[in-house]
XYZ file of C-alpha atoms in Angstrom:
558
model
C 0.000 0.000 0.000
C 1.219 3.704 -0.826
C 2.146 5.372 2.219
C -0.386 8.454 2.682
C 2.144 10.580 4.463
C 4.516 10.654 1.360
C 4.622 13.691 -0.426
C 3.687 13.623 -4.284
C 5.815 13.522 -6.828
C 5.442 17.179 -7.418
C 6.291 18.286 -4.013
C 9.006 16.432 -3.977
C 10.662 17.558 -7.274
C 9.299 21.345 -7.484
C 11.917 21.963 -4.229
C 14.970 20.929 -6.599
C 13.298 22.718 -9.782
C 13.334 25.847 -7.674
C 17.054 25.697 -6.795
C 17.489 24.929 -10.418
C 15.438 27.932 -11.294
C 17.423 30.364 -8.674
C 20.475 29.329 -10.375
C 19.092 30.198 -14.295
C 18.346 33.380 -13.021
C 21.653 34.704 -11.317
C 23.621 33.199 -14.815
C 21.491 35.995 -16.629
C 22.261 38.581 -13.887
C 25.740 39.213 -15.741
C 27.544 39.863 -18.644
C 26.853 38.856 -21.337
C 22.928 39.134 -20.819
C 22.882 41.828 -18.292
C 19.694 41.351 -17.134
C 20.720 42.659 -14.182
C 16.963 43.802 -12.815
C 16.539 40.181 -12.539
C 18.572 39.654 -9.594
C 15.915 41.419 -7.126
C 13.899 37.787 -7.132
C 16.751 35.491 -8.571
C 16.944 33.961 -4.493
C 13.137 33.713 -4.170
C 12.512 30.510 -5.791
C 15.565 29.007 -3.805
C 14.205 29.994 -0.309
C 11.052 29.165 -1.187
C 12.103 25.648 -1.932
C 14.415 25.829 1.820
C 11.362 26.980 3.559
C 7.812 26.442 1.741
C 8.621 22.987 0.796
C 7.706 20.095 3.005
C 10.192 18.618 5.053
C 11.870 15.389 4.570
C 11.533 13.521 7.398
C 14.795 12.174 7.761
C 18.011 14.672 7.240
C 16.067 18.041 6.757
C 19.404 20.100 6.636
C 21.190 17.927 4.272
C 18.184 18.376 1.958
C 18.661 22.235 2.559
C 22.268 22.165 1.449
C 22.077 20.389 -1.341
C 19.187 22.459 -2.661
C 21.831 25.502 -2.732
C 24.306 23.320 -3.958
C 22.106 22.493 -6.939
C 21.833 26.153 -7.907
C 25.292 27.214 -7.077
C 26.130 24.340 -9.747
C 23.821 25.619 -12.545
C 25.052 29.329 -11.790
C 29.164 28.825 -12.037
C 29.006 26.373 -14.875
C 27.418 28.157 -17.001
C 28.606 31.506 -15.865
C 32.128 30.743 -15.762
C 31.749 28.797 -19.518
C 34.375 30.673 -20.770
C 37.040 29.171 -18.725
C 36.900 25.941 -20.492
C 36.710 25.975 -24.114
C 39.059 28.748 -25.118
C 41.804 27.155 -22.422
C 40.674 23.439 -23.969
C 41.685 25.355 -27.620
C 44.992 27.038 -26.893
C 46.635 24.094 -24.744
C 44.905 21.282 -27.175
C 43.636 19.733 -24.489
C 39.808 18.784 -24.823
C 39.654 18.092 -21.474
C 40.324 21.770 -19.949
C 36.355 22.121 -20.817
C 36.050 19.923 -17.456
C 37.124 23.475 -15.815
C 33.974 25.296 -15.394
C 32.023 22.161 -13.624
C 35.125 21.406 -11.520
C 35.388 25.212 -10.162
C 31.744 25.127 -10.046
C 31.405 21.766 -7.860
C 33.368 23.530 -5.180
C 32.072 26.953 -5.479
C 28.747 25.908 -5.031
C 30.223 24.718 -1.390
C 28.892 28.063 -0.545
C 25.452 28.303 -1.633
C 25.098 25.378 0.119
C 26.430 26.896 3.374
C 23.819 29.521 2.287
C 20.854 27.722 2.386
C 21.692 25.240 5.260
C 22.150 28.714 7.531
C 18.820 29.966 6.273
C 17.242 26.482 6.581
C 17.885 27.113 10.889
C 15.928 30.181 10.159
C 11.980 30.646 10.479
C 11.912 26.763 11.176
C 7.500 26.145 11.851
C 6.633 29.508 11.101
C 5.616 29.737 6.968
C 3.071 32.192 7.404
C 5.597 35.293 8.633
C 3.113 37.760 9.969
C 4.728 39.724 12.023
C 7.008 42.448 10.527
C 9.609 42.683 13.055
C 10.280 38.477 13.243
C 10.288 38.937 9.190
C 12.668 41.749 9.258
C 15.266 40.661 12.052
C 15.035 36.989 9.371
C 15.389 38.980 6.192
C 18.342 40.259 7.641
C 20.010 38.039 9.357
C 19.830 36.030 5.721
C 20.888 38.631 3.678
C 24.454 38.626 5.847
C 24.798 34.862 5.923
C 25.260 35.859 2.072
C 27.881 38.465 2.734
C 29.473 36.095 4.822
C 30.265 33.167 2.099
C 30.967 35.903 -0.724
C 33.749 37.346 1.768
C 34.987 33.645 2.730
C 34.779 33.054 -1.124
C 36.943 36.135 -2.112
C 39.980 34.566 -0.146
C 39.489 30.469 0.651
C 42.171 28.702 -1.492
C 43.476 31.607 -3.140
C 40.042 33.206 -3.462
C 37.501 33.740 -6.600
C 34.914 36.788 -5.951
C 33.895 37.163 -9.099
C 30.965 37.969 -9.810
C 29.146 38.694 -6.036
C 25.117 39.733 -5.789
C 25.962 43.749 -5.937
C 27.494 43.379 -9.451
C 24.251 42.620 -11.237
C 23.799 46.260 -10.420
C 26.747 46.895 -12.355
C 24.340 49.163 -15.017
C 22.560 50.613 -12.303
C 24.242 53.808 -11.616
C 22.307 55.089 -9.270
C 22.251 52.622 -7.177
C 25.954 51.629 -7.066
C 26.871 55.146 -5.564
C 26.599 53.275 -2.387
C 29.727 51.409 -2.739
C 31.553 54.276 -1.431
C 30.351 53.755 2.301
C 29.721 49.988 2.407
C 31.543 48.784 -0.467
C 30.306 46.390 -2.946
C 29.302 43.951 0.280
C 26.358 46.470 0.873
C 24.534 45.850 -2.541
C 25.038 42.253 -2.389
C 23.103 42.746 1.485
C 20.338 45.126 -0.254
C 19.627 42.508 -3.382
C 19.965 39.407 -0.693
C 17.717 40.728 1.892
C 14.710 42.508 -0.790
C 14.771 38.687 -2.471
C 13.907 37.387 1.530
C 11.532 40.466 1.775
C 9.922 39.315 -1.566
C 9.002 36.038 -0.634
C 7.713 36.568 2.805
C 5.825 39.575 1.330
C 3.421 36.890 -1.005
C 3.885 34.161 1.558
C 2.253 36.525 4.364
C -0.429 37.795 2.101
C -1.319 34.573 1.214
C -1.690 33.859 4.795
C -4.303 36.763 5.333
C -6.447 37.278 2.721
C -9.813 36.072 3.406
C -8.410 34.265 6.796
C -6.989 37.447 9.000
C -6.766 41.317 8.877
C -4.521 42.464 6.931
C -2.006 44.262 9.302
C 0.658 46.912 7.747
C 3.324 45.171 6.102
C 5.946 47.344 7.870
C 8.670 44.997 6.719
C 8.349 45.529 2.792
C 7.912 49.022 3.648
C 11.466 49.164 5.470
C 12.871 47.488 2.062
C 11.118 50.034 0.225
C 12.993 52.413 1.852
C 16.069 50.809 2.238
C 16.420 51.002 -1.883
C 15.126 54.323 -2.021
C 17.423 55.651 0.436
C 20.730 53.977 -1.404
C 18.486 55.783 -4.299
C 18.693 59.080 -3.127
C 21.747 58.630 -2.282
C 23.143 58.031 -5.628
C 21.677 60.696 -7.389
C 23.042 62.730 -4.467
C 26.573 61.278 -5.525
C 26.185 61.822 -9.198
C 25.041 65.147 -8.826
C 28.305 66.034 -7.086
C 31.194 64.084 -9.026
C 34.636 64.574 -7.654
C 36.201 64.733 -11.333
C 34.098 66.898 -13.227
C 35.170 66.588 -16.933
C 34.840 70.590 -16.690
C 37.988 70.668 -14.900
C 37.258 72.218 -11.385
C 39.710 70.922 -9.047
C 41.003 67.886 -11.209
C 44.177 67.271 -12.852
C 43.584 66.358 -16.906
C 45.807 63.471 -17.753
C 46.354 62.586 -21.601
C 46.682 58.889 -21.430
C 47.535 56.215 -24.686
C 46.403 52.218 -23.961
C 48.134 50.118 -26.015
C 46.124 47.005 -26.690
C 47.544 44.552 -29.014
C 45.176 41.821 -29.381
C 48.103 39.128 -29.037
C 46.206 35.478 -28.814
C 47.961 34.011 -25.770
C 48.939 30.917 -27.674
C 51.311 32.963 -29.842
C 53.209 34.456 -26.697
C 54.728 30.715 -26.028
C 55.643 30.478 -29.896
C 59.382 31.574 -30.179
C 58.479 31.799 -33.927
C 56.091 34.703 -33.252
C 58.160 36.540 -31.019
C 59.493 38.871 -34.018
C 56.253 39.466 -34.574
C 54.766 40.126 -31.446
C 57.797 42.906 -31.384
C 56.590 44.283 -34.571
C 53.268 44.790 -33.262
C 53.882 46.590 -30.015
C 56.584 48.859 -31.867
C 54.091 50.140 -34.653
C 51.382 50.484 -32.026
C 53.615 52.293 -29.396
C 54.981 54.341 -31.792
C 51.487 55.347 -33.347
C 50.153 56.388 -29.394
C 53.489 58.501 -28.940
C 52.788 60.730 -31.698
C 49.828 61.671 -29.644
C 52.032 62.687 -27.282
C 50.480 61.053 -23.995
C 51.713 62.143 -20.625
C 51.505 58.214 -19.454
C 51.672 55.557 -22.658
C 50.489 52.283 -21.143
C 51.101 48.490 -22.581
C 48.809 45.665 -20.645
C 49.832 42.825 -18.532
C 52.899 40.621 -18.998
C 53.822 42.624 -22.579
C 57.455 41.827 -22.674
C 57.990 37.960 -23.160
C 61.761 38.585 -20.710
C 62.572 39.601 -17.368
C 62.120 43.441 -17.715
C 66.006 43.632 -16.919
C 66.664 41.559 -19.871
C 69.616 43.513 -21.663
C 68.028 43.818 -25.113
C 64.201 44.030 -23.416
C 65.285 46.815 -21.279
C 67.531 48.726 -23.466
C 64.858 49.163 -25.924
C 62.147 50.523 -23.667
C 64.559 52.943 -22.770
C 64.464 53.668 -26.014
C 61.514 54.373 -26.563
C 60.499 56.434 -24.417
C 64.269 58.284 -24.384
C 63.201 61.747 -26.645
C 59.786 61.813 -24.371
C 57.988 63.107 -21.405
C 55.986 60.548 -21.372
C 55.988 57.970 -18.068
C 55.662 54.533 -19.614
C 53.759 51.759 -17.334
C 54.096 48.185 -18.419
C 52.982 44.612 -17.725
C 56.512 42.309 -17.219
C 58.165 39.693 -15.684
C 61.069 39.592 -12.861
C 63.067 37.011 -11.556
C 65.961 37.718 -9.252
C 68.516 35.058 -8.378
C 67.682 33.028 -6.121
C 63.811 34.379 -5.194
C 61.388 32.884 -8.365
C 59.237 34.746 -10.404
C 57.111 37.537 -9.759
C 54.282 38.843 -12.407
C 55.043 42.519 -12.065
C 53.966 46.285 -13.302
C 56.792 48.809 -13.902
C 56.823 52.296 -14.648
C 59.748 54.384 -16.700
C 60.348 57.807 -16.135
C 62.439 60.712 -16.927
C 63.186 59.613 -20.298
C 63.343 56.107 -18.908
C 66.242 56.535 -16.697
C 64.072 55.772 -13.784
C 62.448 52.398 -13.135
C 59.849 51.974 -10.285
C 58.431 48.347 -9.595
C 55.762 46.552 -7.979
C 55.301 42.956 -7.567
C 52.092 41.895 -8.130
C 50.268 40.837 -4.490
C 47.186 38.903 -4.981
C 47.831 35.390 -7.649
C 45.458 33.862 -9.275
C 44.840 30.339 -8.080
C 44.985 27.617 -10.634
C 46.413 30.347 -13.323
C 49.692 31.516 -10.976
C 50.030 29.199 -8.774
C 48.673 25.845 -7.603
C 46.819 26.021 -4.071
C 48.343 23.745 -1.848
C 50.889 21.918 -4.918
C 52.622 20.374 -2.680
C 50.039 19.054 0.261
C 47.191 17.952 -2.470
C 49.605 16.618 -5.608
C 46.189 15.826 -7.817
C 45.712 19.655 -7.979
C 48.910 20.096 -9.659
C 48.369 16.815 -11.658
C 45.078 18.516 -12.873
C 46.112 21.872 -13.192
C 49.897 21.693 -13.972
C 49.729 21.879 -17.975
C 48.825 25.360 -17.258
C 50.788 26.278 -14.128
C 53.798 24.207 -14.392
C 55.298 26.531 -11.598
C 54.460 28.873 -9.158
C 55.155 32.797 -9.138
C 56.004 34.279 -5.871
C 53.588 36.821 -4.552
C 54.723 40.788 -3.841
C 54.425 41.868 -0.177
C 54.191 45.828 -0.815
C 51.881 48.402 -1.867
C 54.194 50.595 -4.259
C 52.857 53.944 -5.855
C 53.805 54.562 -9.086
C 55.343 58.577 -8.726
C 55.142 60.382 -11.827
C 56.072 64.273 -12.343
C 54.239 65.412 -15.179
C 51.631 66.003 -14.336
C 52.633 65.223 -10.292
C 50.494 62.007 -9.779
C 50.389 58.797 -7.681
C 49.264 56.013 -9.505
C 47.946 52.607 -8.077
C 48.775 49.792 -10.431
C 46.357 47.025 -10.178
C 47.402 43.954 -12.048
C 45.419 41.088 -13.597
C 42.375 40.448 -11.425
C 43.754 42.603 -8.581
C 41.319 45.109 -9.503
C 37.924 42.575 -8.324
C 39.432 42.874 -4.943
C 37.987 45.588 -3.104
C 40.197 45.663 -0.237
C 43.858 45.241 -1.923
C 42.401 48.384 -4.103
C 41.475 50.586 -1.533
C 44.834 50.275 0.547
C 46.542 51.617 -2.113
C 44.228 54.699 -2.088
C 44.589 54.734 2.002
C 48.174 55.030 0.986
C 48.197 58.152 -1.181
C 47.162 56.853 -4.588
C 44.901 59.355 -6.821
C 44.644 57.042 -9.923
C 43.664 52.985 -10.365
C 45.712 51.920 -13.410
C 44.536 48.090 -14.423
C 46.978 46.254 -16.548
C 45.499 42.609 -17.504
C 45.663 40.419 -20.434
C 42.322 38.358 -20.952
C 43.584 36.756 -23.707
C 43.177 33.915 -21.929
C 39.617 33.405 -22.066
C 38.882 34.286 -25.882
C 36.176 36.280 -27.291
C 33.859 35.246 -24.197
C 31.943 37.085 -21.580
C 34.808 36.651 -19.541
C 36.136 40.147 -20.700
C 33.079 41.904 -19.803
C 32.704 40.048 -16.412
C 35.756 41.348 -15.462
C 34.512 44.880 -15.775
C 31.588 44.529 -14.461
C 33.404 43.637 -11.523
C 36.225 45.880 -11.581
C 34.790 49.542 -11.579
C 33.266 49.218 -8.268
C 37.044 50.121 -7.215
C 35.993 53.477 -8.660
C 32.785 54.180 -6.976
C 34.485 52.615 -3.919
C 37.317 54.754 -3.632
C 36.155 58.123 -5.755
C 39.134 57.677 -8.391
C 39.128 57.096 -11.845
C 39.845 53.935 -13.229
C 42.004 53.083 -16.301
C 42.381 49.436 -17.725
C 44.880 48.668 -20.651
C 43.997 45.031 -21.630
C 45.764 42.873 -24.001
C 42.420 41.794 -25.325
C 39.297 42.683 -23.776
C 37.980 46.199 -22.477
C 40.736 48.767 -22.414
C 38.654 51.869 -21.051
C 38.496 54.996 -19.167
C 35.963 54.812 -15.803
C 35.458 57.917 -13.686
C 35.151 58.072 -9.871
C 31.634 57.380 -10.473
C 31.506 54.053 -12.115
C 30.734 55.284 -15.650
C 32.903 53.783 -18.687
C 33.620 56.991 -20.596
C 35.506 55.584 -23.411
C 36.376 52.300 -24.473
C 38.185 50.446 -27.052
C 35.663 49.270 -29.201
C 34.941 47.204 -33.072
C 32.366 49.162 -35.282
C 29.992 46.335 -33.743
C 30.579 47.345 -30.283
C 32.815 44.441 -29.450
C 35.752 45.094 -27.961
C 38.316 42.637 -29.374
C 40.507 44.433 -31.201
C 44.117 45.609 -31.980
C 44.660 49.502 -31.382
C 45.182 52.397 -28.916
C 42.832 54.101 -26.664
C 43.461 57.702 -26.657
C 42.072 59.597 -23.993
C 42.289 62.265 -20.853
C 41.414 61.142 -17.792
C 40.264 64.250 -15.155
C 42.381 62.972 -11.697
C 40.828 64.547 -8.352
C 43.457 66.273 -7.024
C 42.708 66.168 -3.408
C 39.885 63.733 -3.234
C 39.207 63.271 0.221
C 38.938 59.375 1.653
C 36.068 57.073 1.271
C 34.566 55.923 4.203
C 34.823 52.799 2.289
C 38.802 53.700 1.651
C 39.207 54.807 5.615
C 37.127 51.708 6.620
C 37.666 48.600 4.598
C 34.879 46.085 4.800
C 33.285 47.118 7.690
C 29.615 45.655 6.853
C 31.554 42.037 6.137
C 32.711 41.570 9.361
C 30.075 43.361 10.982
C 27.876 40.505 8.838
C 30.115 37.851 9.336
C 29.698 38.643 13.346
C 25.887 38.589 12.976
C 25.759 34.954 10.864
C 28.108 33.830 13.663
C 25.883 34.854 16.581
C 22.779 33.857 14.894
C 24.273 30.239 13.685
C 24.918 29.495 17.324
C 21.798 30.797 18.808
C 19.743 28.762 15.981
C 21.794 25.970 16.472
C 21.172 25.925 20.179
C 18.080 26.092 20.105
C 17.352 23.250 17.669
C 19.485 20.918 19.799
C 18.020 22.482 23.244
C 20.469 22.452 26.557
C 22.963 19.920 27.392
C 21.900 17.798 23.785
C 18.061 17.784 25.032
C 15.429 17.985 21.926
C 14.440 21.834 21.254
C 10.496 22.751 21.762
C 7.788 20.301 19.388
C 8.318 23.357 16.080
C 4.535 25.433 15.752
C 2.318 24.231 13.525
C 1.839 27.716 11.654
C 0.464 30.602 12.693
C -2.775 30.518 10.126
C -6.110 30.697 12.424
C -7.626 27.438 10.984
């Protein structure tokens, strides 16, 4: 006989279509679809399915993990797509398209912290009608999700691409925020309005035609919540800190070299004459514009920058000019490995700063753990036969005409909001990005990577300035905006040219409370998912291991 108590087949399947669905909706959150409005209910139909559907009776919180799991799966494989076939093409190695389910099997770790922590939320009470229970919920949620982007920006190396706030990427108003809480705060706002959204329908389904409809003070606190980040932004853009009119902001002419090298010629010694060729005809096209800072992208000579030949003729170059030349190279001293590094020549190339890039890129720099886990480096080690060494300081870039302090951000350094803004704590007045995302082909890659990156703008309230080697070499202001980008007649931005430009640097900009402050709201949230794990957790198990309270039956008069 069928056992009445089961649930159907459709309740027990529409819980795992719903985490499916959660996780189709985030992937079109970001480039390239940019349906970024989406990302207000993109959570719903994944908390409903932790919390509307019925429980299993045996292993309730395994079921709630694995439902986050599920859409943290569908969400980083298909988002992260483009780390698999171009890699798979320029190593020959079919199975490199394995990448973007591998990274996503772990990464979706953390949506299924996610919805295990909300799943010791709200446990017996489905209808939510009272505001103030709803909101302290909502909220409570909404940092648990703070909390496993932060631990995702720096577990094993770290990968924070693409958190909640940077569906908002298009939304300028809204952004302007980022300058007190960072981006953190906009991933809080979108998590806690998709909690808000379901309890909203969940409680009016609960009272019409059964109970009075009481004011819904907790969708009115969201309500304002947006509209004061709102205000707030149009307060921001209405009161730039690098008008383009000049005001109190130094004009820099700038020249980005990008020369649309595929990364599969750069390990070709055959190509390497013609790789020269390239950057010579470029470089010598952008100094006839006569740029106060020429700029080539990440890793652009294929030596050590001290190489005698490499060295002597970017001297040269840049010997009958004013111009300060910052470059993408390579430097390995005796004895103490390899560092990826930025450089910068000055008067007339006589003087050479240097900074070692800080933050690697796990599984492209380095291996995580190479020698503790050896299948990681079996896996990985076609494309990171060895490791680079990591910098240790935050070195300005000086240069004297015009007097400037440069931050150079190489790579994916620029998706970190905290490495940025201690450069800017430190004195810097411009973010200079040198990457090469080559790597990932004509892909969405590109444009994920600035979607993520000018948040260091708003953050901070400097301009921005990337120089790519393929991808989007462009010009964002302190406000977020791209101004001017490298770009096909189709709008694509894969390409071989120069970005000419001025960029207006704030000449005394005063500090962010993001820049003074850090992240702040992430370890104030990661305090409050701490505190509210344990006090959930303890009162599920009850006192000394005794069985919590019999859980409420609902809260729906019958």
């Amino acid at each position: 006989m069928d056992d009445p108590s089961a649930p159907s087949p459709l309740a027990a399947l529409w819980p795992w279509a719903g985490a499916a669905l959660s996780g189709l909706l985030l992937i079109f959150c970001f480039p390239g679809w940019n349906q970024g409005w989406l990302v207000w209910i993109a959570l719903t139909p994944l908390i409903a399915a932790v919390w509307l559907a019925p429980r299993p009776a045996r292993r309730p919180r395994l079921r709630d993990a694995l439902l986050g799991y599920v859409a943290g799966l569908v969400f980083f494989t298909v988002t992260f797509t483009w780390l698999g076939a171009p890699l798979a093409a320029l190593f020959q190695n079919p199975w490199l398209v394995c990448l973007p389910p591998l990274l996503a099997s772990f990464l979706a770790l953390y949506f299924a912290f996610w919805t295990w922590f909300i799943g010791l939320l709200a446990r017996g009470d489905t209808s939510f009608l009272s505001s103030g229970r709803n909101l302290l919920i909502a909220l409570v949620a909404a940092c648990a999700w703070v909390a496993q982007e932060w631990v995702r920006g720096w577990l094993i190396g770290g990968f924070g691409w693409n958190g909640l706030g940077v569906a908002l990427h298009q939304n300028l108003v809204l952004i302007q925020v980022a300058d007190l809480t960072g981006l953190p705060g906009l991933s809080l706002l979108v998590a806690f309005a998709n909690v808000i959204a379901l309890v909203t329908i969940r409680r009016f389904v609960a009272e019409v035609g059964r109970v009075r409809i009481r004011p819904h003070w907790d969708f009115f606190v969201l309500m304002a919540a947006v509209a004061g980040a709102g205000a707030y932004g149009l307060h921001a853009l209405r009161h730039p800190v690098d008008p383009a009119s000049g005001g109190d902001a130094i004009p820099l002419r700038i020249a980005a070299v990008q020369p649309d090298i595929p990364e599969s010629d750069k390990s070709d010694p055959a190509r390497a004459q013609q790789i020269f060729d390239r950057y010579d005809a470029l470089t010598r096209t952008a100094l006839a514009w006569q740029p106060q800072l020429l700029l080539w992208p990440e890793a652009a000579t294929l030596t050590d920058l001290f190489d005698a030949d490499t060295f002597a003729y970017l001297g040269d170059l840049v010997a009958d000019t004013d111009s300060a030349f910052l470059l993408g190279s390579f430097l390995s001293p005796p004895g103490d490995g390899d560092y990826n590094i930025a450089a910068c020549l000055t008067h007339h190339g006589r003087k050479v700063q240097v900074y070692r890039k800080m933050h690697l890129v796990p599984f492209g720099e380095y291996i995580p753990l190479r020698n503790s886990f050896p299948l990681f480096a079996k896996i990985a080690g076609e494309l990171v036969p060895g490791d680079l060494r990591a910098g240790t300081q935050y070195t300005l870039f000086q240069i004297d005409s015009p007097p400037l302090r440069i931050a150079p951000l190489i790579c994916f350094e620029d998706t970190d909001g905290d490495h940025t803004r201690r450069f800017v704590a430190g004195g810097a007045q411009l973010l200079v990005n040198i990457t090469n995302d080559a790597w990932f082909g004509r892909s969405p890659g590109c444009e994920q990577h600035l979607a993520n990156a000018l948040f260091r703008a708003i953050e901070n309230r400097r301009p921005l300035v990337r120089d790519t080697n393929t991808g989007v070499t462009c010009i964002v202001d302190a406000e977020g905006r791209v101004l001017q980008a490298l770009l096909n007649a189709d709008g694509t931005p894969f390409l071989e040219g120069v970005l000419f430009g001025t960029v207006y640097v704030p000449r005394d900009a005063p500090l962010t409370f993001y820049t003074r402050f850090g992240d702040w709201l992430t370890y104030a949230a990661v305090a409050v998912t701490a505190i509210a794990g344990a006090c959930a957790t303890i009162g599920f198990k009850g006192p000394k291991g005794r069985k919590g309270p019999k859980e409420p039956e609902g809260l729906v008069p019958k």
